Every structure is written in C-alpha cells, then in structure tokens.
CSV table of C-alpha atoms in Angstrom, one decimal:
chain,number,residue,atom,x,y,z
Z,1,UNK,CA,177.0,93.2,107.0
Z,2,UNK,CA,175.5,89.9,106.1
Z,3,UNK,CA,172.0,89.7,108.1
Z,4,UNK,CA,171.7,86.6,110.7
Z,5,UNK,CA,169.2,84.1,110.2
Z,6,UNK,CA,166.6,83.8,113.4
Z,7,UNK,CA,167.8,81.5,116.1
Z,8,UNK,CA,164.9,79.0,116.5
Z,9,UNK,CA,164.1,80.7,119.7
Z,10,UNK,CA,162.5,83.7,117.6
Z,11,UNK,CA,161.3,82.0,115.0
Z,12,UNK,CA,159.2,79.8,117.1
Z,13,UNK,CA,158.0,82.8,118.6
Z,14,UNK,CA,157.1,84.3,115.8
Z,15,UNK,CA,155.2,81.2,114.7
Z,16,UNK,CA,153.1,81.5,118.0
Z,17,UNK,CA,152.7,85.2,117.4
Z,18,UNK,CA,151.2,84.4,113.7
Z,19,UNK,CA,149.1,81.8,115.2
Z,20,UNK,CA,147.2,83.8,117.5
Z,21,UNK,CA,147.0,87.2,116.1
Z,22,UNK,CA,147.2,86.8,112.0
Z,23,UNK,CA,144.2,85.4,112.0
Z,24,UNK,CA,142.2,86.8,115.2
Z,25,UNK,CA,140.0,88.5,113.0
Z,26,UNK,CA,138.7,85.7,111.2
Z,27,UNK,CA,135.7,84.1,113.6
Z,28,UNK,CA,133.4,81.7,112.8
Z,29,UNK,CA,130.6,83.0,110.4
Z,30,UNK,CA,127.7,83.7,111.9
Z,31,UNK,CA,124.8,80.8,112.0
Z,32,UNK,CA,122.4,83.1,110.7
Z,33,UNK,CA,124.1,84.1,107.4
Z,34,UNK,CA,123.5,80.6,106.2
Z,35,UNK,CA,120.0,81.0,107.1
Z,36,UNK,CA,119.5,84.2,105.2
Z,37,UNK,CA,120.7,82.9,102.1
Z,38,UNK,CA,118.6,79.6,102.6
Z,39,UNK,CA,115.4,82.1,103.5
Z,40,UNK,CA,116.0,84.4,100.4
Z,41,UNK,CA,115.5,81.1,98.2
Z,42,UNK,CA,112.4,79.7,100.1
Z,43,UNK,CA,110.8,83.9,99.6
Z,44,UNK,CA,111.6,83.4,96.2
Z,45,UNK,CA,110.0,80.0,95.4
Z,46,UNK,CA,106.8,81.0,98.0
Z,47,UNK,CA,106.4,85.0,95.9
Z,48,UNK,CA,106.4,82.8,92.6
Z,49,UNK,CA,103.8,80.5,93.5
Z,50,UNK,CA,101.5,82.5,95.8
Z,51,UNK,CA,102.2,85.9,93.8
Z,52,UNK,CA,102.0,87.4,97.5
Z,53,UNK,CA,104.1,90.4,96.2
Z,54,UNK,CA,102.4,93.3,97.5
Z,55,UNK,CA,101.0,91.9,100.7
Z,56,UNK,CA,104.1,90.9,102.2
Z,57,UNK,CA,105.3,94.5,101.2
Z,58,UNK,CA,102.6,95.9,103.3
Z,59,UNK,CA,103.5,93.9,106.2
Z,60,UNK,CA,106.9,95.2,106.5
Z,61,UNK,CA,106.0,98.7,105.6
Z,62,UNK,CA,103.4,98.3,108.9
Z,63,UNK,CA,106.2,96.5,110.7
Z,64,UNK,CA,108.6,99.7,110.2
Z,65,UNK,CA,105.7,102.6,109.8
Z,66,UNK,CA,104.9,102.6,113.8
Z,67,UNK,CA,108.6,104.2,114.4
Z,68,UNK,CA,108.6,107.4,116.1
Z,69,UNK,CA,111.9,109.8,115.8
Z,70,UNK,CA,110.4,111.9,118.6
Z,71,UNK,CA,110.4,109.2,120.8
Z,72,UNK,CA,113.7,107.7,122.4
Z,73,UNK,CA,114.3,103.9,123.3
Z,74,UNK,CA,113.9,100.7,122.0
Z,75,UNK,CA,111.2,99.3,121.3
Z,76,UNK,CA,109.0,102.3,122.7
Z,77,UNK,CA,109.8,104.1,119.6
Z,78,UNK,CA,108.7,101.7,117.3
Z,79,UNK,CA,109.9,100.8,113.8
Z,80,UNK,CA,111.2,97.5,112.4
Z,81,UNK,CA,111.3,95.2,115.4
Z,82,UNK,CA,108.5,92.2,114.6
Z,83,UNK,CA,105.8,93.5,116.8
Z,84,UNK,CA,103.2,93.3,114.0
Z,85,UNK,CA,103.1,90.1,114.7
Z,86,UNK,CA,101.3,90.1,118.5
Z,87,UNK,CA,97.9,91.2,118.4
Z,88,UNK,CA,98.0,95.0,119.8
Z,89,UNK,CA,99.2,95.9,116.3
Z,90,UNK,CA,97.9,93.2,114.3
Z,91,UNK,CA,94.6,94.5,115.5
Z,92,UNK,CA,94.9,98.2,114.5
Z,93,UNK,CA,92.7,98.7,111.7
Z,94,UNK,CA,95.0,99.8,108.9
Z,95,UNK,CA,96.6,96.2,109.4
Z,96,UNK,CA,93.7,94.9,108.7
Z,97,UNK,CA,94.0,91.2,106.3
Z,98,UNK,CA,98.0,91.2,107.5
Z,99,UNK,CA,97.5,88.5,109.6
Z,100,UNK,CA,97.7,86.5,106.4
Z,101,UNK,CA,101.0,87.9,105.0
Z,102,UNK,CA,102.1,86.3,109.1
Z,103,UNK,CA,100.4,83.3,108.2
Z,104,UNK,CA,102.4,82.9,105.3
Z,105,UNK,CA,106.1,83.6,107.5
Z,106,UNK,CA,105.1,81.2,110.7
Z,107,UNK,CA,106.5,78.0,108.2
Z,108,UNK,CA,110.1,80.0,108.5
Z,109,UNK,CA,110.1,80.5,112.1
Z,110,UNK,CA,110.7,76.9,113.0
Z,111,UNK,CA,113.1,76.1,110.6
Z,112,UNK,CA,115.5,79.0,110.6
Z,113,UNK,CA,115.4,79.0,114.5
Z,114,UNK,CA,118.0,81.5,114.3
Z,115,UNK,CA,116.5,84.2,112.0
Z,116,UNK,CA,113.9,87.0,114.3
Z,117,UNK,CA,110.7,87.6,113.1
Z,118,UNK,CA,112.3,91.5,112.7
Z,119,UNK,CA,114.4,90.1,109.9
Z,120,UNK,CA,112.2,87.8,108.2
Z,121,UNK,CA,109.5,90.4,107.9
Z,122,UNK,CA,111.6,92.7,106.1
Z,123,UNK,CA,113.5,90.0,104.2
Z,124,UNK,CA,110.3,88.9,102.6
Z,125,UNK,CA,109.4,92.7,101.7
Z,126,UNK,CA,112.9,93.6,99.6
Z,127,UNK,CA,112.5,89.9,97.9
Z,128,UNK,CA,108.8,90.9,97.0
Z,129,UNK,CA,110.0,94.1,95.2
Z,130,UNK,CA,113.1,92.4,93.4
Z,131,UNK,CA,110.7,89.9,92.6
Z,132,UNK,CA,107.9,91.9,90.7
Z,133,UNK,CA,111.0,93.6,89.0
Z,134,UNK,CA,112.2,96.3,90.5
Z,135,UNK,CA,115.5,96.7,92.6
Z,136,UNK,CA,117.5,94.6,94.5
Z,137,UNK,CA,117.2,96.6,98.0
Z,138,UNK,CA,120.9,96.8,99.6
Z,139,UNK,CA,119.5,95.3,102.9
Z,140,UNK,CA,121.5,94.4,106.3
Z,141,UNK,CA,119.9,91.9,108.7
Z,142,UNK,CA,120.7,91.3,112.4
Z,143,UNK,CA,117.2,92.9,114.1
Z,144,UNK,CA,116.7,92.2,117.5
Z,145,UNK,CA,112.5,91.2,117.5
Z,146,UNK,CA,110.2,92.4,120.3
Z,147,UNK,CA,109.6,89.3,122.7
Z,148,UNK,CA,105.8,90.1,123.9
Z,149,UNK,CA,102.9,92.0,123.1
Z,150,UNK,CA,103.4,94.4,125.6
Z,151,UNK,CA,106.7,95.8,123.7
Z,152,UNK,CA,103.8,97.3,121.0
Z,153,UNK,CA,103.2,100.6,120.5
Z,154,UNK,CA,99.7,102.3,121.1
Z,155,UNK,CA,97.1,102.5,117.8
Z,156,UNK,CA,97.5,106.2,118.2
Z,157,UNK,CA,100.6,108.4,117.6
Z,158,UNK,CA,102.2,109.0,120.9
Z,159,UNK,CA,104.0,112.4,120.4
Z,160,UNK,CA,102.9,115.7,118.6
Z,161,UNK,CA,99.7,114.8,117.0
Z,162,UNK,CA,96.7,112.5,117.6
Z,163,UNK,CA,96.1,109.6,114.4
Z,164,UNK,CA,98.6,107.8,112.5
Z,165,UNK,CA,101.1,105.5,115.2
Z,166,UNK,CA,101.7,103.8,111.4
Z,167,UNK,CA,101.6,105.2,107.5
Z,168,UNK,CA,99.5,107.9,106.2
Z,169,UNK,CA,95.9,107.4,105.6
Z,170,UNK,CA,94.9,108.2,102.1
Z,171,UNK,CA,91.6,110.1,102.6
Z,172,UNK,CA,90.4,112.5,104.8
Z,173,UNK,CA,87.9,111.4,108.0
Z,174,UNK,CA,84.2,112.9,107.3
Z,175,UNK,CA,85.4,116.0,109.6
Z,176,UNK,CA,87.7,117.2,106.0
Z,177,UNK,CA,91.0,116.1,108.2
Z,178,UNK,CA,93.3,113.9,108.3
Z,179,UNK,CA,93.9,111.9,111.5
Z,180,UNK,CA,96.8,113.9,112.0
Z,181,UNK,CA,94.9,117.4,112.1
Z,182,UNK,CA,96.0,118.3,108.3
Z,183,UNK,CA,93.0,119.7,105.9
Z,184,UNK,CA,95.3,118.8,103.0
Z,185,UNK,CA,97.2,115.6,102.1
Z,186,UNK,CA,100.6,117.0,100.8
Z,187,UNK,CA,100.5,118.1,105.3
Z,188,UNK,CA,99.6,115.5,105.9
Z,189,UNK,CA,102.6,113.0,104.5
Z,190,UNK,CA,104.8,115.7,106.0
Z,191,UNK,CA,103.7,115.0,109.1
Z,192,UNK,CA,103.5,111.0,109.3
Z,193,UNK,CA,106.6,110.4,107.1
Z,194,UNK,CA,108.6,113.9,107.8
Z,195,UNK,CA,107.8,114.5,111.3
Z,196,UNK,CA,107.0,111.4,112.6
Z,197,UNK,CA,109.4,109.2,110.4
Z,198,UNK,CA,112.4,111.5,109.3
Z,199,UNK,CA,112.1,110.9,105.6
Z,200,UNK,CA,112.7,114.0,103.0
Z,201,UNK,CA,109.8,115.0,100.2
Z,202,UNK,CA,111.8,113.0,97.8
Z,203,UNK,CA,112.0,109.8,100.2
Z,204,UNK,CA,107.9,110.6,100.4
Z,205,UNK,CA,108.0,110.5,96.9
Z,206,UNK,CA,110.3,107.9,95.7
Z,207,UNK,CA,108.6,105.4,98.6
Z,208,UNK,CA,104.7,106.2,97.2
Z,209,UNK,CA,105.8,105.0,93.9
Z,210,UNK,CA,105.6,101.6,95.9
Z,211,UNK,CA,101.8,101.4,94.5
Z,212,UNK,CA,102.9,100.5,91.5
Z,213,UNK,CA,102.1,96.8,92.7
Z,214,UNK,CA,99.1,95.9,95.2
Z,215,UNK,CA,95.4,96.5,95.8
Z,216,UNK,CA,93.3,98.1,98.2
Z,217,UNK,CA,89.9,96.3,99.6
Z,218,UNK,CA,86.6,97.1,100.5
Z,219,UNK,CA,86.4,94.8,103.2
Z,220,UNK,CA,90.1,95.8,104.4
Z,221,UNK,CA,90.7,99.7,104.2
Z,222,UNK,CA,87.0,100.8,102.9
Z,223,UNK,CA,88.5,103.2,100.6
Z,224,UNK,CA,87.3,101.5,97.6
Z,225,UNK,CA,84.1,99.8,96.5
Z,226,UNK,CA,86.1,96.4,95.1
Z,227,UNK,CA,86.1,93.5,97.4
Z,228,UNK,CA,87.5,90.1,98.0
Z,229,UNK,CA,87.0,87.4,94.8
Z,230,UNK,CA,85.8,87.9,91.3
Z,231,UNK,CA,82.3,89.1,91.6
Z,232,UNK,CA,83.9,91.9,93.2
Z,233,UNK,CA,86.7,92.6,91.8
Z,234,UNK,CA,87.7,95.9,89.2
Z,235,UNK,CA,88.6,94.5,85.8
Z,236,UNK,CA,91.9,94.5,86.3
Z,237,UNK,CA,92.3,92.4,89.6
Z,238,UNK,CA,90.1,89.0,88.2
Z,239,UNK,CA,91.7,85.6,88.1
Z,240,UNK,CA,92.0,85.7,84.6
Z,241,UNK,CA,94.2,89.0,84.7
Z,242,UNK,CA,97.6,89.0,83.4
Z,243,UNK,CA,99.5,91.2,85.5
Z,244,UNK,CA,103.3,89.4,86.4
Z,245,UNK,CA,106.0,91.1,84.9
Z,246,UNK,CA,106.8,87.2,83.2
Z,247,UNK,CA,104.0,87.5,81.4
Z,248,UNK,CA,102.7,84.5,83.2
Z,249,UNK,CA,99.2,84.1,84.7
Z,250,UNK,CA,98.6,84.1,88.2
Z,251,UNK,CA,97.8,86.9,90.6
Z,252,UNK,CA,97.0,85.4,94.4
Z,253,UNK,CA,93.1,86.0,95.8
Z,254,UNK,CA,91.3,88.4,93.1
Z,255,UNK,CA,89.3,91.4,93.9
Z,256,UNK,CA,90.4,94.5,95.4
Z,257,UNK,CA,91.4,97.2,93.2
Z,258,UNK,CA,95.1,98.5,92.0
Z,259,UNK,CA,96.4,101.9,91.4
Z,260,UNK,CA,98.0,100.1,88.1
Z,261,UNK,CA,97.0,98.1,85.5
Z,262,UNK,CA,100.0,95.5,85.9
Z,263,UNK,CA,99.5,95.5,89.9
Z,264,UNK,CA,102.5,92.5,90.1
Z,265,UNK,CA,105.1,94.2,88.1
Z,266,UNK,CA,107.2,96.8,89.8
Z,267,UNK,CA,107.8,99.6,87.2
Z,268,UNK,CA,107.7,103.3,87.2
Z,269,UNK,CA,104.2,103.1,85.8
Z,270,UNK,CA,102.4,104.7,88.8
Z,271,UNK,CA,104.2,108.2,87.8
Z,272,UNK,CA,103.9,107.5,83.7
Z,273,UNK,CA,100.3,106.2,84.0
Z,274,UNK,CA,99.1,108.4,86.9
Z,275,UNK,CA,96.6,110.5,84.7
Z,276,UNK,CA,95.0,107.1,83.4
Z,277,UNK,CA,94.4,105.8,87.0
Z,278,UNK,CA,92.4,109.2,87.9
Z,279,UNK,CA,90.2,109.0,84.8
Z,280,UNK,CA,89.4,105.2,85.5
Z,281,UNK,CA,86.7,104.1,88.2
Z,282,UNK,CA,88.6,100.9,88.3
Z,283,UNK,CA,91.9,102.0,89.3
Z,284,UNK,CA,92.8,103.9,92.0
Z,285,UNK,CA,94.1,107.0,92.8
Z,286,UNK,CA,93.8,108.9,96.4
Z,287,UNK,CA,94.5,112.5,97.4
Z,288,UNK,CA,97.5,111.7,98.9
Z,289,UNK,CA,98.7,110.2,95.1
Z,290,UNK,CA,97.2,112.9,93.2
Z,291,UNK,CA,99.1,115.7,95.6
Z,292,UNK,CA,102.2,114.0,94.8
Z,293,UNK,CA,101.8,115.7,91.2
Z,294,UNK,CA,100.1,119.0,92.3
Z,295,UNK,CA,102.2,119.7,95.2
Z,296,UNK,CA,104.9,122.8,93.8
Z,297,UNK,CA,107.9,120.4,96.1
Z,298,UNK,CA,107.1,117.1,95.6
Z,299,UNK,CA,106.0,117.3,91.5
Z,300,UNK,CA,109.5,118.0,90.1
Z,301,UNK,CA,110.6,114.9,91.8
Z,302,UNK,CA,107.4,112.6,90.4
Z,303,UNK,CA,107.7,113.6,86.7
Z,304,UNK,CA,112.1,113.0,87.4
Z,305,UNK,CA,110.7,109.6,87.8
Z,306,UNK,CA,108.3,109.5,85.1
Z,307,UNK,CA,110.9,110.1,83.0
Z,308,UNK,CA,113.5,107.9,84.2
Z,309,UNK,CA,113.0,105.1,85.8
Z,310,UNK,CA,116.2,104.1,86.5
Z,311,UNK,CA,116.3,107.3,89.1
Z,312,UNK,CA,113.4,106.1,90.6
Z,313,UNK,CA,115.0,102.5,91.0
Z,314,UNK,CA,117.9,103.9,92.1
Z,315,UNK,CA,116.0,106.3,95.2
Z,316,UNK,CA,113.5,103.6,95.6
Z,317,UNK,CA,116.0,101.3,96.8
Z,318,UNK,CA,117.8,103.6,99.4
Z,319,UNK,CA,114.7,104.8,100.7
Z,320,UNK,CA,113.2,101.6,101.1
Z,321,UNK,CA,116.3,100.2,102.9
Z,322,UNK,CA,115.9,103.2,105.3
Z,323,UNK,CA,112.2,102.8,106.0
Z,324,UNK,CA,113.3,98.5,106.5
Z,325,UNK,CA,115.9,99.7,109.7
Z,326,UNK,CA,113.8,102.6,111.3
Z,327,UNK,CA,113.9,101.6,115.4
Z,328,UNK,CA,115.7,98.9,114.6
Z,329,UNK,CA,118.4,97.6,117.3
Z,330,UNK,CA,120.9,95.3,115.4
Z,331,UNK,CA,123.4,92.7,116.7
Z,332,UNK,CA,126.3,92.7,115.6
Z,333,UNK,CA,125.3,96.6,115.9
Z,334,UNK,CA,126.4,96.9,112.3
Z,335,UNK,CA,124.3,94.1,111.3
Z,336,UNK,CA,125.2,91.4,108.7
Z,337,UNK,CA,125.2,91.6,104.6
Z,338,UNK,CA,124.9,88.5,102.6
C-alpha cells in the first residue's frame, strides 16, 4: 500500500527534532583557534627577522624537561605548563640567557589574551624548527599554564636521583659524574630522558639530533670557551656567517659556538658531519654526543639517520611533539589542532 504523507503534526515535530539535535554538535569554534593561527604568523615573521631559532627551541625544551613520570599530579610533576617563566626556574642555572627567549614572547601575551603562556612557549619551539627547515611538528594546543611561582618545581630532581629536575648535562662535574650519579654519559641520558622522562633510546636519539641548530656560551653553560659577540665568537657563529637555510645573511647575537657548521638550518647534518665537529676546536661536540655513536643501542639508530634524513624528520617530529605535552593538563582534555 501507498505510503501516507506526514500530517503536519509530525512533520513539525520533526523539524523541531532537526533543529535541536542535527546540529548539537556543531558549537561555536573556540576563541583561541583564531589566535593560534594569528600567533603561528606573528612566530613566523619574528624567527625571520630575529633568527631566534634555536633559543626559543631551548626554552620550550626547559619548559617541558622539568617533567617527572615518577611523580603524580599536576603541576608537581612538571613538564610543559609555562612555569619557566616565574623566576624559581628561570633562575636554575641551565636556563641561564632564557629570560630573553621570555622577553621575546611577553609582546604575545597581551594581544592573544586567550592563548597560556604553556602554549605559546611551545608554539614558538615547533615554528622555530619548521622554520630552520625541518618538520612541521603535528602539535595540539589547549595547555592549562601554572598561575604562580610557587607551582615550580625544585632545581634538583625530586625522585630517584639527586641533579637534573631539567635535561641532561653534557659533561661530567669535576668528581667524573654526572649530576645524576652516572660515571658515563650513554647512563646518564637513560636516566634524565628514560627514567625521569619516559622516552625510548631512539626518542634519546632522534631528540639530540636537535643540535643541529644553536650554540652553546661561555658565559651561559661554561662548557665552551666562545662567548657573547664577535671577538669571541668560533668562526662559524660571527656576524658575517652565512648559516640560514635561505642562504640569506643573518644569524641573531654572534658568538657562542655550534655543534654545526650551518647552526640555523635544521638538517640531518649533526649525524652526517659528527666526525668533522670532534676534529674541530670550533665546533662542538660533548660526551653525551659522541656516546650517541659509540654506544652498541643507540649507534644503529644515529647512522639510520645519517643515512636518511627523512627517518630522522619523520621520528624527530613525533618525539618532539611528545617532549612538547609531557605534564601537560589540556582543556578541551583532547586539546585543539589547527
């Protein structure tokens, strides 16, 4: 039989039906999506001009490095949560000269009211890389940021061994250890970025291949004899150094020294180039670089990326994306993509 058309009783109803449940899912976009997209520009236009790469890099990496996988709760286990930014951390001495990657964020803060310090940190670190040339890091935003400086964590690690609340250190103290209690550095990046941090050898790996942009100072870490400006800087960090992957001049403050020749172009050159740095007094490399080729678990993984890399591209990017939400607390809890 022939099938009755609905009386306009039901098909009002279902119009009413339609109009509050079709589209329920649909709410309004979030404020802060507009902001991240108008923030990823503004990183953009202030990495190209200030060629500030490497130390905004750092800053996240700092940010994130004080998480603690031993340690339950937010923010007492540390990690990606913006407390770099209030003094008890800003003043440990591996974050020493950071306060000017800060200095360079504080214009954002005002006009993307929306956006947390959390975000914008690590924000600024994935443009950095995508902007020396390497990947495009598969980020989500949404970090809730520590509101006062007593959310920081301590300057010394809080669970299981003494040193390191942050990253590895890349030389031993005068005692022949490392602040964690290792004689050896392969140890000891087990126990800051295993241990501590939860990240496999090839993580370890794929992340140290980071130093294929930035410097190291005299006046900052102490591990090298290059300093601030040209009259102290290696041969390959001077003003008149050529060292973007554009080809075009520039390079921020000069001095320091670099484990790589072209410190502002993000390559796979730290793992093709590695004996070149050792042999040169001008570039550097650490014992917790060189055990990254010596060590009999993590060397198969750095001549993978010697060879290729797109495979280190491809791990660099998932590993730095992990290190970017360790002891972070999102909202929405799945964060937001843009």
């Amino acid at each position: 039989p022939a099938v009755s058309p609905p009386t306009p009783a039901r098909t009002s109803a279902m119009g009413n039906a339609c109009s509050e449940g079709c589209f329920a899912g649909f709410a309004s976009p979030d404020p802060r999506v507009k902001e991240l997209k108008a923030l990823e520009g503004d990183l953009k236009n202030l990495i190209n001009t200030l060629n500030c790469n490497p130390i905004l890099v750092r800053l996240a990496w700092h940010d994130s490095g004080t998480f603690d996988q031993r340690i339950q709760g937010w923010p007492q286990c540390g990690g990606a949560n913006g407390a770099i930014r209030f003094d008890p951390e800003m003043n440990f001495g591996a974050n020493a000269g950071l306060a000017k990657a800060k200095g360079y964020l504080d214009k954002f803060v005002e006009k993307y009211p929306s956006l947390s310090w959390a975000d914008m940190i690590q924000m600024a670190s994935a443009v950095s890389i995508e902007m020396a040339g390497g990947p495009k890091i598969p980020m989500k935003y949404g970090r809730v940021a520590v509101t006062s400086p007593d959310q920081c964590v301590g300057s010394a690690s809080r669970e299981g061994f003494e040193g390191n609340a942050g990253l590895p250190d890349p030389i031993p103290g005068g005692n022949g250890k490392f602040p964690c209690g290792a004689t050896g550095p392969a140890a000891h990046l087990r126990n800051v970025f295993t241990k501590k941090m939860g990240f496999t050898d090839q993580e370890i790996v794929a992340l140290s291949g980071a130093h294929t942009i930035g410097r190291a100072y005299k006046e900052r870490s102490g591990t090298c004899p290059f300093g601030y400006m040209d009259a102290s800087a290696s041969k390959y960090s001077k003003s008149s150094c050529i060292v973007r992957k554009d080809g075009k001049a520039g390079i921020g403050m000069p001095g320091g020294a670099a484990w790589t020749k072209n410190w502002l172009t993000f390559d796979n050159s730290y793992f093709t180039k590695f004996k070149e740095a050792m042999e040169d007094d001008h570039l550097l490399w650490y014992p917790t670089d060189e055990c990254l080729h010596q060590d009999p678990a993590f060397r198969p993984i750095f001549m993978k990326y010697a060879e290729s890399q797109a495979a280190f591209f491809e791990d660099y990017a998932k590993a730095h994306k992990k290190l970017s939400e360790l002891g972070a607390k999102f909202d929405p809890p799945n964060g937001i993509t843009i």
